Short mmCIF file of C-alpha atoms and ligand atoms in Angstrom, two decimals:
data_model
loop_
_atom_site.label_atom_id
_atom_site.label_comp_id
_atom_site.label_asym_id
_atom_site.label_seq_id
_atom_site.Cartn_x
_atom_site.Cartn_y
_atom_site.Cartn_z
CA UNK A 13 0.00 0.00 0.00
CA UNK A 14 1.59 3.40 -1.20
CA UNK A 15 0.26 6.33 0.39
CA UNK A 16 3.10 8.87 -0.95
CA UNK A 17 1.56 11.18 -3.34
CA UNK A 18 -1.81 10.98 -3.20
CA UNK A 19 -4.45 13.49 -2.61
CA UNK A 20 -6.64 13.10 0.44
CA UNK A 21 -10.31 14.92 -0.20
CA UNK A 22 -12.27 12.52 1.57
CA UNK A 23 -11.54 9.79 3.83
CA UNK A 24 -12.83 6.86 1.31
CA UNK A 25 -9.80 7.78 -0.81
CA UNK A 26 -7.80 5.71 1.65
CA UNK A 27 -8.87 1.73 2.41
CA UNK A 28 -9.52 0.94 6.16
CA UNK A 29 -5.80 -0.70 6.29
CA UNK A 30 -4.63 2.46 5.62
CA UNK A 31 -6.50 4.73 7.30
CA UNK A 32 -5.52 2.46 10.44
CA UNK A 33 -1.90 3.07 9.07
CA UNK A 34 -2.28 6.89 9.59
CA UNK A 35 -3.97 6.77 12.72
CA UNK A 36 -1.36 3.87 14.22
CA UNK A 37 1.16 6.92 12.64
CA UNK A 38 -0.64 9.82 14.18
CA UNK A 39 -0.58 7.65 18.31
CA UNK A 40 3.05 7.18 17.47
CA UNK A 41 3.83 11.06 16.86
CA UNK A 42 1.85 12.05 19.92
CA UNK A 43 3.48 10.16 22.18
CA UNK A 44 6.80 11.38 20.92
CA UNK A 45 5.61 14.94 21.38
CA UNK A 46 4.17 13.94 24.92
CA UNK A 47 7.11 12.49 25.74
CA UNK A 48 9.07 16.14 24.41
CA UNK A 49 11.15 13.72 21.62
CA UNK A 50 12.33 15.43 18.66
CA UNK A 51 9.77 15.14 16.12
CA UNK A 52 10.89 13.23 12.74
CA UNK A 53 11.50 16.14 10.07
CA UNK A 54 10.06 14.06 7.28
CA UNK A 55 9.05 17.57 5.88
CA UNK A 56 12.41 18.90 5.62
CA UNK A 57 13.40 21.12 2.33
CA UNK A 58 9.21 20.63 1.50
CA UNK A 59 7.03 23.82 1.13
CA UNK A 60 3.22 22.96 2.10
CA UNK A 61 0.82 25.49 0.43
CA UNK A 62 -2.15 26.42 2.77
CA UNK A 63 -4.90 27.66 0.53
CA UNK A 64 -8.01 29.37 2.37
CA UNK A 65 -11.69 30.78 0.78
CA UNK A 66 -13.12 30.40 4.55
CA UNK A 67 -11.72 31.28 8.26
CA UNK A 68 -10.05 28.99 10.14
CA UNK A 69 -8.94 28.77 13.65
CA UNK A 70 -8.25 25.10 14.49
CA UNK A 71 -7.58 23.78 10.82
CA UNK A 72 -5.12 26.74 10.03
CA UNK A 73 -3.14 26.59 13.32
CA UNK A 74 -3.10 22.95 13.49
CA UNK A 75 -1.55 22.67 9.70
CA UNK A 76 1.34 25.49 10.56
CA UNK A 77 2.37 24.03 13.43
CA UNK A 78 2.13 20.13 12.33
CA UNK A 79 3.81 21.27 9.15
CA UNK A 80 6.66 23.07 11.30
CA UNK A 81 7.04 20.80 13.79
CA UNK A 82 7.91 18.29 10.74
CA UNK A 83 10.29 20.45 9.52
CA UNK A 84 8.89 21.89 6.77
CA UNK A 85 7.16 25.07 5.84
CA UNK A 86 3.78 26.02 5.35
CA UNK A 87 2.93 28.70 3.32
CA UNK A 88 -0.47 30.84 3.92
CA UNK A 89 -2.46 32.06 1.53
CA UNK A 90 -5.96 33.92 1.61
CA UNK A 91 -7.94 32.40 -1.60
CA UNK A 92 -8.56 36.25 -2.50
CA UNK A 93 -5.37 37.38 -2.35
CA UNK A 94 -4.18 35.38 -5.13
CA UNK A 95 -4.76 36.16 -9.18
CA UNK A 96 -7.79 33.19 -8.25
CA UNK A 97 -9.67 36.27 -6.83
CA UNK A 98 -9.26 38.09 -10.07
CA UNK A 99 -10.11 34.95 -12.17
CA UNK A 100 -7.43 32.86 -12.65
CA UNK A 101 -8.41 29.31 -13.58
CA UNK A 102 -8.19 26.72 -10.79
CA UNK A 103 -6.80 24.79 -13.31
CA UNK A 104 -3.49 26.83 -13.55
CA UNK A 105 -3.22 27.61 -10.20
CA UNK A 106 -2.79 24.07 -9.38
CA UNK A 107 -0.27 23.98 -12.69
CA UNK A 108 1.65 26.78 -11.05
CA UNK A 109 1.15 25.54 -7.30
CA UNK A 110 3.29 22.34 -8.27
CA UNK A 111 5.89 24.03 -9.90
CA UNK A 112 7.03 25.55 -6.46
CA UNK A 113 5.44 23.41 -3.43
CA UNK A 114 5.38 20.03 -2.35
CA UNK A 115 1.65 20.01 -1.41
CA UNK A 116 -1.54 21.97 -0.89
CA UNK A 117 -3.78 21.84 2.04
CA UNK A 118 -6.91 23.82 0.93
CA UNK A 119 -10.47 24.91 2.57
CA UNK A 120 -12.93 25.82 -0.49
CA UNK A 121 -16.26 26.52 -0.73
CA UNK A 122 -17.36 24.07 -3.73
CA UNK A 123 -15.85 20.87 -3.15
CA UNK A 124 -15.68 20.45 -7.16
CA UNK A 125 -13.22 23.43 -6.67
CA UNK A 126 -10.92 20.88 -4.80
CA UNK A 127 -11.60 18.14 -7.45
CA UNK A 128 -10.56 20.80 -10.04
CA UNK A 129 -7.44 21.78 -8.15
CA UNK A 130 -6.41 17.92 -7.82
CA UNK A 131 -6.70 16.95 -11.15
CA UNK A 132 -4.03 20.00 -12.41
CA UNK A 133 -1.75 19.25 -9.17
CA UNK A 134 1.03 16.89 -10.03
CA UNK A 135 1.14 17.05 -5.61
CA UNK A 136 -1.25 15.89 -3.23
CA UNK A 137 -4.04 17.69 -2.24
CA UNK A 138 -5.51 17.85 1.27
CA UNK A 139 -8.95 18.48 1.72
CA UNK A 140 -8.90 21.35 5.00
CA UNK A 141 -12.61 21.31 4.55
CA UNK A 142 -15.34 21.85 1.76
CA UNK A 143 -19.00 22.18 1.19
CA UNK A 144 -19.16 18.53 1.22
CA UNK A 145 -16.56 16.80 3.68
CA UNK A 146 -13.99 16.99 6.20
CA UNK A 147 -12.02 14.56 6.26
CA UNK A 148 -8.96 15.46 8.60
CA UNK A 149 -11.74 16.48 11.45
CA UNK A 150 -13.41 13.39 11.03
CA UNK A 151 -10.26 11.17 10.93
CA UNK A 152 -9.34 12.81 14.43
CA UNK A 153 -12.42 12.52 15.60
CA UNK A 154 -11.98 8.09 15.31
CA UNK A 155 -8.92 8.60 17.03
CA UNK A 156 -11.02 10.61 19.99
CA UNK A 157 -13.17 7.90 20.04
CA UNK A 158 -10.59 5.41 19.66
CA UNK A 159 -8.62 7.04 22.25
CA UNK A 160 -11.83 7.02 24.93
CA UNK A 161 -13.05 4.10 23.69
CA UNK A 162 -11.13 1.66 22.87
CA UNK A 163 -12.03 1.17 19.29
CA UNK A 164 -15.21 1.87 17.14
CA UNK A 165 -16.30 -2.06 16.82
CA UNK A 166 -19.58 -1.93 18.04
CA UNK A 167 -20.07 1.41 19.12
CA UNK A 168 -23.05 3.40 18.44
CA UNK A 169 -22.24 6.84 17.07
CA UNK A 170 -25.26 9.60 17.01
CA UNK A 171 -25.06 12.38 14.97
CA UNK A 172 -27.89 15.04 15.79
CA UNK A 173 -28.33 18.51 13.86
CA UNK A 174 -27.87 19.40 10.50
CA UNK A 175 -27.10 15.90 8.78
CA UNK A 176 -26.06 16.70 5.93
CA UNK A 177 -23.12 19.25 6.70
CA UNK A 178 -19.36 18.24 5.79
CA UNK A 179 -18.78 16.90 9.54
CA UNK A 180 -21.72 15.12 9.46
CA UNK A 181 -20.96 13.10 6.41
CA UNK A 182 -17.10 12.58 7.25
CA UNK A 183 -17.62 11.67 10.32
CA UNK A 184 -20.27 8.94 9.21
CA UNK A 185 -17.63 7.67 6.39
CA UNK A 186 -14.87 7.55 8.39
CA UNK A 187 -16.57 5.58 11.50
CA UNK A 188 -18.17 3.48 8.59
CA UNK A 189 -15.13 2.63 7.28
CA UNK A 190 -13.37 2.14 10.82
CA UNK A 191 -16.05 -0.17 11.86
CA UNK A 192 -18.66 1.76 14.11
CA UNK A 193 -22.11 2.50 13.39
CA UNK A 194 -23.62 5.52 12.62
CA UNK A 195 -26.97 6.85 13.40
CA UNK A 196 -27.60 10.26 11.81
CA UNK A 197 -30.79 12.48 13.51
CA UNK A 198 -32.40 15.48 11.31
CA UNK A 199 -35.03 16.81 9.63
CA UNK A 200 -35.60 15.57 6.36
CA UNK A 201 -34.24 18.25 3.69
CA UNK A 202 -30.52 18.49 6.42
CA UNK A 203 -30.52 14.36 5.60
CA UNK A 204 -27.55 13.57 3.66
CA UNK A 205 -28.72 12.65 -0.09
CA UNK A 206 -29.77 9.09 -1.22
CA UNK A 207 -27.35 8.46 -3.66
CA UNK A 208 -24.26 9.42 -0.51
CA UNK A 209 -26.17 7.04 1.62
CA UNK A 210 -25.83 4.01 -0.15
CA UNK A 211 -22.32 4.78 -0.99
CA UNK A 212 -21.90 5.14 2.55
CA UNK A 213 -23.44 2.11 3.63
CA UNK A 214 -21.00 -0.18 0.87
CA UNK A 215 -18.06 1.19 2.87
CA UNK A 216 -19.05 -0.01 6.18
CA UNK A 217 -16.94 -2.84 7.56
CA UNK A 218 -17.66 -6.05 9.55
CA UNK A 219 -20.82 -5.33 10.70
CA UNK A 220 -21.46 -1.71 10.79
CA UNK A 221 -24.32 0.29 9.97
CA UNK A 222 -25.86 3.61 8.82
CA UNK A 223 -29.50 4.71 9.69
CA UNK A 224 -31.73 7.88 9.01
CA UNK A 225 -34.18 8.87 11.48
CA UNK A 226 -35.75 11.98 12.32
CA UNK A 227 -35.89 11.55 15.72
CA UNK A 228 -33.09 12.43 17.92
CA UNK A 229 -34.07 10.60 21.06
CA UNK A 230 -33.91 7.61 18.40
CA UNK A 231 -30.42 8.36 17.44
CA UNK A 232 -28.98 8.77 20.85
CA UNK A 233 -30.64 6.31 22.95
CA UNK A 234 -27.86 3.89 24.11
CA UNK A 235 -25.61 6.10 21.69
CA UNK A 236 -21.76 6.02 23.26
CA UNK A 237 -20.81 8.91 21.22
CA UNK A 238 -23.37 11.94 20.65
CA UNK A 239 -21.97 14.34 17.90
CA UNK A 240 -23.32 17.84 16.98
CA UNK A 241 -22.04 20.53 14.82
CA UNK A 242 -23.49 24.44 14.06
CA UNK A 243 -26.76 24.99 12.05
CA UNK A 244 -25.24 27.25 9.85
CA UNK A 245 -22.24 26.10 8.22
CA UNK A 246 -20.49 28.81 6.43
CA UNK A 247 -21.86 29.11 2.69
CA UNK A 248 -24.99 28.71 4.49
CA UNK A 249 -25.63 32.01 6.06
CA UNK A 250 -28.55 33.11 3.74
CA UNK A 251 -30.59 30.38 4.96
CA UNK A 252 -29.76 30.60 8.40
CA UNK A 253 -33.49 31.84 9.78
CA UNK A 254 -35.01 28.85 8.47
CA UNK A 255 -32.16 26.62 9.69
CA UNK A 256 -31.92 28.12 13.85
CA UNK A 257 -35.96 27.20 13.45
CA UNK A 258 -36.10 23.93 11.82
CA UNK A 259 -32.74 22.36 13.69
CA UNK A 260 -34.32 23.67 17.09
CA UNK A 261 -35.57 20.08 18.22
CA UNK A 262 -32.11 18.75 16.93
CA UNK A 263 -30.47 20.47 20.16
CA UNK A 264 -28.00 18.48 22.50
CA UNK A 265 -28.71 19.27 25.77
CA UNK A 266 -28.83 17.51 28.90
CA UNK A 267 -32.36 15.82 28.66
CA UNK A 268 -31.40 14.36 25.34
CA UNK A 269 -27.98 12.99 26.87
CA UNK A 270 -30.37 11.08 29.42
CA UNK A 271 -31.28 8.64 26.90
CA UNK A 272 -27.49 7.75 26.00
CA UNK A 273 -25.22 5.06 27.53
CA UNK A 274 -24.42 6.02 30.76
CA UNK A 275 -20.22 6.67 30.29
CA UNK A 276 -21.45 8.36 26.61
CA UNK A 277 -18.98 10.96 25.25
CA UNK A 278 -20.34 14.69 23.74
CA UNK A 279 -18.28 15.86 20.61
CA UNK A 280 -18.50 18.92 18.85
CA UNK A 281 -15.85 19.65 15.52
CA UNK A 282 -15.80 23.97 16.70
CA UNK A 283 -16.76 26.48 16.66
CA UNK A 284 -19.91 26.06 18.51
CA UNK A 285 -22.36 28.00 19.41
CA UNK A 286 -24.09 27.59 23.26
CA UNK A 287 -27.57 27.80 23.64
CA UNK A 288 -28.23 26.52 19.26
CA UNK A 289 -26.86 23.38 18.89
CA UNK A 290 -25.60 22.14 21.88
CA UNK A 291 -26.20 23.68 25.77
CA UNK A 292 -23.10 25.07 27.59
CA UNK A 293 -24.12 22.59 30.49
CA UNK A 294 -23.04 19.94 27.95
CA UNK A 295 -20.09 21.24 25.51
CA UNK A 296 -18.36 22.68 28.87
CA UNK A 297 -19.86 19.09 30.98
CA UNK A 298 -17.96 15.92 32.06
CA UNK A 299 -19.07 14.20 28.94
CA UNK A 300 -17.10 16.59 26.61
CA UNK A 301 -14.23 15.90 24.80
CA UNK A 302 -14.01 18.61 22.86
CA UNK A 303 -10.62 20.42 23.44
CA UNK A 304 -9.20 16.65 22.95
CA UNK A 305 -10.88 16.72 19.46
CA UNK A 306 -9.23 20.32 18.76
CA UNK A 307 -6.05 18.57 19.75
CA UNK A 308 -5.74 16.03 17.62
CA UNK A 309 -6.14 17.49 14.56
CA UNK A 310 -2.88 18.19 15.21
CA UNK A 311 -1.22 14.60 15.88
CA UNK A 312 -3.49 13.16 12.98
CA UNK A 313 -2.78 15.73 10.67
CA UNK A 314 0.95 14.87 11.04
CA UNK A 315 0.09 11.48 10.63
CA UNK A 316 -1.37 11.81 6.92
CA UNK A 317 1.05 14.47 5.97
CA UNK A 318 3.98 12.26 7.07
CA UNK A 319 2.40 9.86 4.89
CA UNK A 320 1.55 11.39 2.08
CA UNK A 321 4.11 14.05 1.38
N1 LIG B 11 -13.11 22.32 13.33
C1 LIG B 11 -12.53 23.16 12.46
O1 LIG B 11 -12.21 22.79 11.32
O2 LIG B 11 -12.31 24.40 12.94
P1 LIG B 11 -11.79 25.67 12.09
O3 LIG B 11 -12.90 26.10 11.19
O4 LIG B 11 -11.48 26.69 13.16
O5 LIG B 11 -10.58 25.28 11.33
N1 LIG B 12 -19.93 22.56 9.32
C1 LIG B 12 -19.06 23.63 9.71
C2 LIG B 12 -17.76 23.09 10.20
C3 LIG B 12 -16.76 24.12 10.65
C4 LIG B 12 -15.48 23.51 11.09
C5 LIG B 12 -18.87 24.59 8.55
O1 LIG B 12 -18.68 24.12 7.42
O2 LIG B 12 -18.92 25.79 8.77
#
């Protein structure tokens, strides 16, 4: 299995084997840093490009300091501030990025835009987030959940809110693919689409599943892992009146973690927001694991860049 050199948009562009291999990767690189070890500079002499169209806090930080602490050197760059923002193809900026750098990490709005930039990169493409998946979040989200609970085999992970968002459907592919089941709770039009569903299920291994429901007390009864992310992703802003009313019943608070196993863990990707879709009782609770999450992005993120680049 050769990882080297390819791009990483969504975490089905990697078999289960070797998405173990970069978490097994990532545990070995945080106990080195734990353990104040000099990291291995597998970056060194690289330039990593860091292309933005949306904010970052976690994503951005994490990726200059994994990228660093590798030895190598990421390179920031604000979407708009390039000739992009003045209508330059995608096409030759991923020409001219490869003539220069050794990889791209890039948050877009269209996920075809990352598609479009892969296909004219001759170097790998990380996907730092899109309209339609997030791949690094939801690969260090497993390891969380690995890390709390021992493994995903037969764990029931809820997913309550907006359904259809990038975490949403990362997270569900990755745990698929790791082995855990996956219940996702919304509203009908946040429900992922039909045609992602069944591609979803086909990835699930052993004995894993995927189910829909509309019902969040459904979706987290018994649940060891209750999930939520914002109502209104960014690109979503127009429709955000509609979305703070329809996701209201879709809130995690601390009657809805009631119904869940009783040593349950409450993740969030960040930025949240108290009092929409999850209560501060909760996110800032015993059952939180949130600032563990924000951590390791970092680890994990240095686990598929040492791979891949
Ligand atoms: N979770 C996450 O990706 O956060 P940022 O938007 O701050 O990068
Ligand atoms: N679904 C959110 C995730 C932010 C990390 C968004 O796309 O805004």
């Amino acid at each position: 299995m050769e990882i080297r050199g390819r791009d990483f948009l969504r975490t089905s562009d990697f078999s289960t084997e070797e998405l173990e291999l970069i978490l097994k990767r990532a545990s070995q690189m945080k106990l080195a840093l734990k353990k104040s070890q000099p990291s291995q500079q597998c970056l060194a002499g690289k330039s990593i490009a860091m292309l933005f169209q949306k904010p970052s806090t976690r994503t951005r930080l994490s990726f200059d300091v994994g990228i660093s602490q590798l030895g190598g050197h990421p390179i920031y760059l604000n979407w708009g501030d390039l000739q992009l923002g003045r209508g330059e193809t995608i096409h030759d900026t991923g020409k001219i990025f490869s003539c220069y750098v050794d990889g791209v990490v890039a948050r877009v709005y269209r996920h075809a835009d990352l598609e479009a930039l892969a296909a004219s990169a001759s170097i790998p493409v990380i996907n730092a987030l899109s309209d339609e998946f997030h791949p690094c979040q939801a690969l260090s989200d497993c390891f969380t959940i690995i890390e709390k609970k021992g493994g995903l085999d037969g764990l029931k992970i809820a997913f309550v809110g907006d359904g259809g968002c990038n975490v949403s459907k990362s997270l569900t592919e990755a745990a698929l693919q790791l082995g855990g089941s996956v219940v996702i709770a919304s509203p009908k039009r946040y429900s992922p689409r039909e045609e992602l569903i069944s591609e979803l299920r086909r990835l699930a291994k052993g004995g894993a599943t995927l189910q829909i429901t509309e019902d969040p007390v459904e979706a987290v009864r018994d649940a060891d892992v209750i999930y939520t992310d914002v109502w209104v992703s960014m690109g979503t802003e127009s429709d955000a009146e509609n979305r703070l009313r329809e996701l209201r019943p879709y809130q995690v608070n601390k009657d809805l973690l009631a119904v869940s196993a009783p040593d349950s863990i409450v993740m969030h990707c960040l930025p949240a927001h108290r009092g929409e879709e999850i209560t501060q009782d909760v996110i800032d609770g015993p059952r939180s694991v949130v600032w563990e999450q924000a951590e390791n992005r970092l680890h994990v993120q240095k686990g598929i860049m040492s791979l891949i680049l």
